[in-house]
Amino acid sequence: MKQIDTIIFDLGGVLIDWNPEYVFLDAFNGDRKKMTWFFENICTSDWNENQDAGYSIAQATQDLVEKFPEHENYIKMFYGEWEKMLGGAINGTVKILETLIKSKEYKVVALTNWSKETFPVAQRHFEFLSWFDGIVVSGEEKTRKPFKEIYDITLNRFNITPENSVFIDDNLRNIEAANILGINGIHFENPETLIKQLKTFNIHL
């Protein structure tokens, strides 16, 4: 195994707890079945990921309102109440990040699927976002994980050798895409397991 010199973090679901349920479970008066139907049929994950790839939030909202006018209030709520979907930092992972940064043994960067319009909100909330050697935000690049282009952007921008890097993401789809390019992947489950997984790559914590 080659010596790891770069660690790439996903943000949402790894370092930051973000969940639209924090807004919509109350909006649907605790009716999880109705909320799930709404996410599966109206404000879908595919729709949200389109904004992560650079599509305008205002236009995306308008598109859905025109298609589903009877759900206008809920559709507008998705980005109108977006800040309330931020549940806080995943503290155990932030401690791991801090240890890696302080060690100065590794280049530490982030690769996130995130709308360029909402990312500044996260930056105001989470001071640790300033710790990275750099962050690739999908919305700024107009592409997103798991497409090859965004991994290539990350590798080239920070002069990363794939085999010498580890990529941590909570979405297995994104890990598998990274693996194809030779990047070592860790499928994030929780901070405790992450420590064990990092140690298998001889990463010092």
PDB file of C-alpha atoms in Angstrom:
ATOM      1  CA  MET A   1       0.000   0.000   0.000  1.00  0.00           C
ATOM      2  CA  LYS A   2       1.277   3.441  -0.934  1.00  0.00           C
ATOM      3  CA  GLN A   3       1.783   6.047   1.759  1.00  0.00           C
ATOM      4  CA  ILE A   4      -1.355   8.168   2.170  1.00  0.00           C
ATOM      5  CA  ASP A   5      -0.598  11.891   1.985  1.00  0.00           C
ATOM      6  CA  THR A   6      -4.057  13.354   1.239  1.00  0.00           C
ATOM      7  CA  ILE A   7      -7.433  12.960   2.919  1.00  0.00           C
ATOM      8  CA  ILE A   8     -10.579  14.133   1.152  1.00  0.00           C
ATOM      9  CA  PHE A   9     -13.728  14.693   3.204  1.00  0.00           C
ATOM     10  CA  ASP A  10     -17.309  14.869   2.058  1.00  0.00           C
ATOM     11  CA  LEU A  11     -19.220  17.399   4.197  1.00  0.00           C
ATOM     12  CA  GLY A  12     -22.949  16.650   4.437  1.00  0.00           C
ATOM     13  CA  GLY A  13     -23.539  13.467   6.406  1.00  0.00           C
ATOM     14  CA  VAL A  14     -19.870  13.229   7.402  1.00  0.00           C
ATOM     15  CA  LEU A  15     -19.020  16.519   9.132  1.00  0.00           C
ATOM     16  CA  ILE A  16     -22.356  18.327   8.934  1.00  0.00           C
ATOM     17  CA  ASP A  17     -25.770  16.973   9.845  1.00  0.00           C
ATOM     18  CA  TRP A  18     -28.198  18.172   7.165  1.00  0.00           C
ATOM     19  CA  ASN A  19     -31.681  16.741   6.903  1.00  0.00           C
ATOM     20  CA  PRO A  20     -34.847  18.237   5.330  1.00  0.00           C
ATOM     21  CA  GLU A  21     -36.880  16.235   7.830  1.00  0.00           C
ATOM     22  CA  TYR A  22     -36.019  18.872  10.428  1.00  0.00           C
ATOM     23  CA  VAL A  23     -38.355  21.222   8.544  1.00  0.00           C
ATOM     24  CA  PHE A  24     -40.848  18.991   6.810  1.00  0.00           C
ATOM     25  CA  LEU A  25     -41.823  16.608   9.593  1.00  0.00           C
ATOM     26  CA  ASP A  26     -43.288  19.615  11.423  1.00  0.00           C
ATOM     27  CA  ALA A  27     -44.736  20.997   8.181  1.00  0.00           C
ATOM     28  CA  PHE A  28     -46.627  17.724   7.692  1.00  0.00           C
ATOM     29  CA  ASN A  29     -47.708  17.645  11.356  1.00  0.00           C
ATOM     30  CA  GLY A  30     -45.577  14.608  12.116  1.00  0.00           C
ATOM     31  CA  ASP A  31     -47.050  12.559   9.267  1.00  0.00           C
ATOM     32  CA  ARG A  32     -43.947  10.734   8.055  1.00  0.00           C
ATOM     33  CA  LYS A  33     -45.863   8.946   5.302  1.00  0.00           C
ATOM     34  CA  LYS A  34     -46.966  12.232   3.697  1.00  0.00           C
ATOM     35  CA  MET A  35     -43.500  13.714   4.081  1.00  0.00           C
ATOM     36  CA  THR A  36     -41.885  10.674   2.438  1.00  0.00           C
ATOM     37  CA  TRP A  37     -44.347  10.856  -0.455  1.00  0.00           C
ATOM     38  CA  PHE A  38     -43.463  14.537  -0.947  1.00  0.00           C
ATOM     39  CA  PHE A  39     -39.717  13.773  -1.093  1.00  0.00           C
ATOM     40  CA  GLU A  40     -40.240  10.838  -3.441  1.00  0.00           C
ATOM     41  CA  ASN A  41     -42.544  12.681  -5.844  1.00  0.00           C
ATOM     42  CA  ILE A  42     -42.100  16.472  -5.575  1.00  0.00           C
ATOM     43  CA  CYS A  43     -38.864  17.770  -3.992  1.00  0.00           C
ATOM     44  CA  THR A  44     -36.901  14.661  -4.909  1.00  0.00           C
ATOM     45  CA  SER A  45     -33.226  13.977  -4.285  1.00  0.00           C
ATOM     46  CA  ASP A  46     -32.610  14.217  -8.046  1.00  0.00           C
ATOM     47  CA  TRP A  47     -34.209  17.662  -8.079  1.00  0.00           C
ATOM     48  CA  ASN A  48     -32.096  18.815  -5.142  1.00  0.00           C
ATOM     49  CA  GLU A  49     -28.916  17.425  -6.683  1.00  0.00           C
ATOM     50  CA  ASN A  50     -29.556  19.482  -9.798  1.00  0.00           C
ATOM     51  CA  GLN A  51     -29.048  22.617  -7.684  1.00  0.00           C
ATOM     52  CA  ASP A  52     -25.919  20.996  -6.235  1.00  0.00           C
ATOM     53  CA  ALA A  53     -24.675  20.928  -9.834  1.00  0.00           C
ATOM     54  CA  GLY A  54     -25.207  24.650 -10.291  1.00  0.00           C
ATOM     55  CA  TYR A  55     -28.856  25.066 -11.307  1.00  0.00           C
ATOM     56  CA  SER A  56     -30.517  28.224  -9.976  1.00  0.00           C
ATOM     57  CA  ILE A  57     -32.533  27.735  -6.791  1.00  0.00           C
ATOM     58  CA  ALA A  58     -35.077  30.355  -7.866  1.00  0.00           C
ATOM     59  CA  GLN A  59     -35.534  28.679 -11.247  1.00  0.00           C
ATOM     60  CA  ALA A  60     -35.710  25.196  -9.742  1.00  0.00           C
ATOM     61  CA  THR A  61     -38.386  26.354  -7.311  1.00  0.00           C
ATOM     62  CA  GLN A  62     -40.357  28.030 -10.087  1.00  0.00           C
ATOM     63  CA  ASP A  63     -40.113  24.904 -12.248  1.00  0.00           C
ATOM     64  CA  LEU A  64     -41.702  22.773  -9.540  1.00  0.00           C
ATOM     65  CA  VAL A  65     -44.377  25.322  -8.629  1.00  0.00           C
ATOM     66  CA  GLU A  66     -45.460  25.440 -12.274  1.00  0.00           C
ATOM     67  CA  LYS A  67     -45.557  21.644 -12.398  1.00  0.00           C
ATOM     68  CA  PHE A  68     -47.214  21.122  -8.999  1.00  0.00           C
ATOM     69  CA  PRO A  69     -49.050  24.369  -8.128  1.00  0.00           C
ATOM     70  CA  GLU A  70     -51.088  22.629  -5.436  1.00  0.00           C
ATOM     71  CA  HIS A  71     -47.853  22.087  -3.473  1.00  0.00           C
ATOM     72  CA  GLU A  72     -46.507  25.621  -3.882  1.00  0.00           C
ATOM     73  CA  ASN A  73     -46.133  26.404  -0.173  1.00  0.00           C
ATOM     74  CA  TYR A  74     -44.201  23.212   0.550  1.00  0.00           C
ATOM     75  CA  ILE A  75     -42.008  23.604  -2.526  1.00  0.00           C
ATOM     76  CA  LYS A  76     -41.051  27.158  -1.565  1.00  0.00           C
ATOM     77  CA  MET A  77     -40.358  25.939   1.960  1.00  0.00           C
ATOM     78  CA  PHE A  78     -37.532  23.664   0.786  1.00  0.00           C
ATOM     79  CA  TYR A  79     -35.077  26.469   0.141  1.00  0.00           C
ATOM     80  CA  GLY A  80     -36.966  29.150   2.053  1.00  0.00           C
ATOM     81  CA  GLU A  81     -36.414  27.184   5.271  1.00  0.00           C
ATOM     82  CA  TRP A  82     -33.164  25.559   4.163  1.00  0.00           C
ATOM     83  CA  GLU A  83     -31.051  26.942   7.012  1.00  0.00           C
ATOM     84  CA  LYS A  84     -33.258  25.118   9.525  1.00  0.00           C
ATOM     85  CA  MET A  85     -32.294  21.825   7.867  1.00  0.00           C
ATOM     86  CA  LEU A  86     -28.763  22.243   9.253  1.00  0.00           C
ATOM     87  CA  GLY A  87     -28.758  20.098  12.361  1.00  0.00           C
ATOM     88  CA  GLY A  88     -25.257  20.929  13.550  1.00  0.00           C
ATOM     89  CA  ALA A  89     -21.742  19.552  13.347  1.00  0.00           C
ATOM     90  CA  ILE A  90     -21.020  15.826  13.636  1.00  0.00           C
ATOM     91  CA  ASN A  91     -18.632  16.458  16.502  1.00  0.00           C
ATOM     92  CA  GLY A  92     -16.790  13.149  16.469  1.00  0.00           C
ATOM     93  CA  THR A  93     -15.762  13.651  12.845  1.00  0.00           C
ATOM     94  CA  VAL A  94     -14.816  17.279  13.480  1.00  0.00           C
ATOM     95  CA  LYS A  95     -12.417  16.049  16.190  1.00  0.00           C
ATOM     96  CA  ILE A  96     -10.852  13.636  13.690  1.00  0.00           C
ATOM     97  CA  LEU A  97     -10.511  16.476  11.184  1.00  0.00           C
ATOM     98  CA  GLU A  98      -8.888  18.687  13.810  1.00  0.00           C
ATOM     99  CA  THR A  99      -6.376  15.962  14.708  1.00  0.00           C
ATOM    100  CA  LEU A 100      -5.428  15.467  11.055  1.00  0.00           C
ATOM    101  CA  ILE A 101      -5.054  19.203  10.449  1.00  0.00           C
ATOM    102  CA  LYS A 102      -2.909  19.698  13.551  1.00  0.00           C
ATOM    103  CA  SER A 103      -0.632  16.788  12.665  1.00  0.00           C
ATOM    104  CA  LYS A 104       0.446  18.610   9.474  1.00  0.00           C
ATOM    105  CA  GLU A 105       1.240  15.181   8.015  1.00  0.00           C
ATOM    106  CA  TYR A 106      -1.532  15.295   5.431  1.00  0.00           C
ATOM    107  CA  LYS A 107      -3.104  17.526   2.843  1.00  0.00           C
ATOM    108  CA  VAL A 108      -6.754  17.764   3.916  1.00  0.00           C
ATOM    109  CA  VAL A 109      -9.393  18.917   1.435  1.00  0.00           C
ATOM    110  CA  ALA A 110     -13.166  18.666   1.036  1.00  0.00           C
ATOM    111  CA  LEU A 111     -15.267  17.590  -1.927  1.00  0.00           C
ATOM    112  CA  THR A 112     -18.948  18.349  -1.479  1.00  0.00           C
ATOM    113  CA  ASN A 113     -22.182  18.242  -3.420  1.00  0.00           C
ATOM    114  CA  TRP A 114     -23.616  21.594  -2.372  1.00  0.00           C
ATOM    115  CA  SER A 115     -25.418  24.484  -4.030  1.00  0.00           C
ATOM    116  CA  LYS A 116     -23.137  27.500  -4.403  1.00  0.00           C
ATOM    117  CA  GLU A 117     -26.082  29.624  -3.203  1.00  0.00           C
ATOM    118  CA  THR A 118     -26.465  27.862   0.153  1.00  0.00           C
ATOM    119  CA  PHE A 119     -22.830  26.977   0.854  1.00  0.00           C
ATOM    120  CA  PRO A 120     -22.027  30.446   2.258  1.00  0.00           C
ATOM    121  CA  VAL A 121     -24.728  29.798   4.882  1.00  0.00           C
ATOM    122  CA  ALA A 122     -22.871  26.671   5.989  1.00  0.00           C
ATOM    123  CA  GLN A 123     -19.604  28.605   6.087  1.00  0.00           C
ATOM    124  CA  ARG A 124     -21.161  31.083   8.517  1.00  0.00           C
ATOM    125  CA  HIS A 125     -22.369  28.251  10.739  1.00  0.00           C
ATOM    126  CA  PHE A 126     -19.299  26.002  10.808  1.00  0.00           C
ATOM    127  CA  GLU A 127     -15.928  27.537  11.602  1.00  0.00           C
ATOM    128  CA  PHE A 128     -14.118  24.287  10.791  1.00  0.00           C
ATOM    129  CA  LEU A 129     -14.857  24.808   7.092  1.00  0.00           C
ATOM    130  CA  SER A 130     -11.992  27.326   7.150  1.00  0.00           C
ATOM    131  CA  TRP A 131      -9.507  24.656   8.276  1.00  0.00           C
ATOM    132  CA  PHE A 132      -9.230  22.831   4.954  1.00  0.00           C
ATOM    133  CA  ASP A 133      -6.420  23.290   2.465  1.00  0.00           C
ATOM    134  CA  GLY A 134      -9.225  23.773  -0.044  1.00  0.00           C
ATOM    135  CA  ILE A 135     -12.842  22.872  -0.773  1.00  0.00           C
ATOM    136  CA  VAL A 136     -14.381  21.837  -4.086  1.00  0.00           C
ATOM    137  CA  VAL A 137     -18.073  22.849  -4.094  1.00  0.00           C
ATOM    138  CA  SER A 138     -20.077  21.133  -6.818  1.00  0.00           C
ATOM    139  CA  GLY A 139     -22.372  24.097  -7.398  1.00  0.00           C
ATOM    140  CA  GLU A 140     -19.394  26.293  -8.224  1.00  0.00           C
ATOM    141  CA  GLU A 141     -18.013  23.708 -10.665  1.00  0.00           C
ATOM    142  CA  LYS A 142     -21.415  22.998 -12.307  1.00  0.00           C
ATOM    143  CA  THR A 143     -20.938  19.264 -11.910  1.00  0.00           C
ATOM    144  CA  ARG A 144     -21.247  16.913  -8.967  1.00  0.00           C
ATOM    145  CA  LYS A 145     -20.398  13.530  -7.509  1.00  0.00           C
ATOM    146  CA  PRO A 146     -20.487  10.801  -8.739  1.00  0.00           C
ATOM    147  CA  PHE A 147     -19.456  12.221 -12.145  1.00  0.00           C
ATOM    148  CA  LYS A 148     -15.809  11.765 -13.085  1.00  0.00           C
ATOM    149  CA  GLU A 149     -15.285  15.448 -13.885  1.00  0.00           C
ATOM    150  CA  ILE A 150     -15.553  16.654 -10.290  1.00  0.00           C
ATOM    151  CA  TYR A 151     -13.036  14.084  -9.044  1.00  0.00           C
ATOM    152  CA  ASP A 152     -10.640  15.126 -11.802  1.00  0.00           C
ATOM    153  CA  ILE A 153     -11.084  18.780 -10.797  1.00  0.00           C
ATOM    154  CA  THR A 154     -10.223  17.894  -7.194  1.00  0.00           C
ATOM    155  CA  LEU A 155      -7.188  15.786  -8.080  1.00  0.00           C
ATOM    156  CA  ASN A 156      -5.780  18.393 -10.468  1.00  0.00           C
ATOM    157  CA  ARG A 157      -6.498  21.466  -8.345  1.00  0.00           C
ATOM    158  CA  PHE A 158      -4.695  20.114  -5.303  1.00  0.00           C
ATOM    159  CA  ASN A 159      -2.073  18.030  -7.110  1.00  0.00           C
ATOM    160  CA  ILE A 160      -3.346  14.770  -5.597  1.00  0.00           C
ATOM    161  CA  THR A 161      -2.108  11.329  -6.610  1.00  0.00           C
ATOM    162  CA  PRO A 162      -5.220   9.107  -6.456  1.00  0.00           C
ATOM    163  CA  GLU A 163      -3.451   6.088  -4.959  1.00  0.00           C
ATOM    164  CA  ASN A 164      -2.001   8.277  -2.193  1.00  0.00           C
ATOM    165  CA  SER A 165      -5.383   9.656  -1.152  1.00  0.00           C
ATOM    166  CA  VAL A 166      -8.351   8.540   0.905  1.00  0.00           C
ATOM    167  CA  PHE A 167     -11.874   9.827   0.229  1.00  0.00           C
ATOM    168  CA  ILE A 168     -14.515   9.713   2.988  1.00  0.00           C
ATOM    169  CA  ASP A 169     -18.194   9.912   1.948  1.00  0.00           C
ATOM    170  CA  ASP A 170     -21.476   8.665   3.415  1.00  0.00           C
ATOM    171  CA  ASN A 171     -22.845   7.827  -0.064  1.00  0.00           C
ATOM    172  CA  LEU A 172     -21.546   4.509  -1.380  1.00  0.00           C
ATOM    173  CA  ARG A 173     -22.266   5.609  -4.957  1.00  0.00           C
ATOM    174  CA  ASN A 174     -19.698   8.405  -4.589  1.00  0.00           C
ATOM    175  CA  ILE A 175     -17.104   6.052  -3.087  1.00  0.00           C
ATOM    176  CA  GLU A 176     -17.487   3.581  -5.943  1.00  0.00           C
ATOM    177  CA  ALA A 177     -16.977   6.389  -8.487  1.00  0.00           C
ATOM    178  CA  ALA A 178     -13.802   7.465  -6.692  1.00  0.00           C
ATOM    179  CA  ASN A 179     -12.503   3.893  -6.584  1.00  0.00           C
ATOM    180  CA  ILE A 180     -12.729   3.672 -10.391  1.00  0.00           C
ATOM    181  CA  LEU A 181     -10.231   6.535 -10.568  1.00  0.00           C
ATOM    182  CA  GLY A 182      -7.843   4.831  -8.169  1.00  0.00           C
ATOM    183  CA  ILE A 183      -8.827   6.860  -5.099  1.00  0.00           C
ATOM    184  CA  ASN A 184      -9.032   4.838  -1.889  1.00  0.00           C
ATOM    185  CA  GLY A 185     -12.521   5.077  -0.411  1.00  0.00           C
ATOM    186  CA  ILE A 186     -14.041   4.922   3.047  1.00  0.00           C
ATOM    187  CA  HIS A 187     -17.808   4.586   3.305  1.00  0.00           C
ATOM    188  CA  PHE A 188     -18.642   6.726   6.344  1.00  0.00           C
ATOM    189  CA  GLU A 189     -20.945   5.245   8.981  1.00  0.00           C
ATOM    190  CA  ASN A 190     -19.980   7.019  12.203  1.00  0.00           C
ATOM    191  CA  PRO A 191     -16.911   8.705  13.745  1.00  0.00           C
ATOM    192  CA  GLU A 192     -15.924   5.687  15.840  1.00  0.00           C
ATOM    193  CA  THR A 193     -15.832   3.381  12.829  1.00  0.00           C
ATOM    194  CA  LEU A 194     -14.035   6.049  10.787  1.00  0.00           C
ATOM    195  CA  ILE A 195     -11.113   6.051  13.234  1.00  0.00           C
ATOM    196  CA  LYS A 196     -10.696   2.293  12.741  1.00  0.00           C
ATOM    197  CA  GLN A 197     -11.015   2.618   8.964  1.00  0.00           C
ATOM    198  CA  LEU A 198      -8.400   5.370   8.778  1.00  0.00           C
ATOM    199  CA  LYS A 199      -5.982   3.300  10.827  1.00  0.00           C
ATOM    200  CA  THR A 200      -6.174   0.498   8.249  1.00  0.00           C
ATOM    201  CA  PHE A 201      -4.501   2.977   5.880  1.00  0.00           C
ATOM    202  CA  ASN A 202      -1.762   3.634   8.476  1.00  0.00           C
ATOM    203  CA  ILE A 203      -3.112   7.131   9.026  1.00  0.00           C
ATOM    204  CA  HIS A 204      -1.968   8.485  12.381  1.00  0.00           C
ATOM    205  CA  LEU A 205      -4.630   9.806  14.727  1.00  0.00           C
TER     206      LEU A 205
END
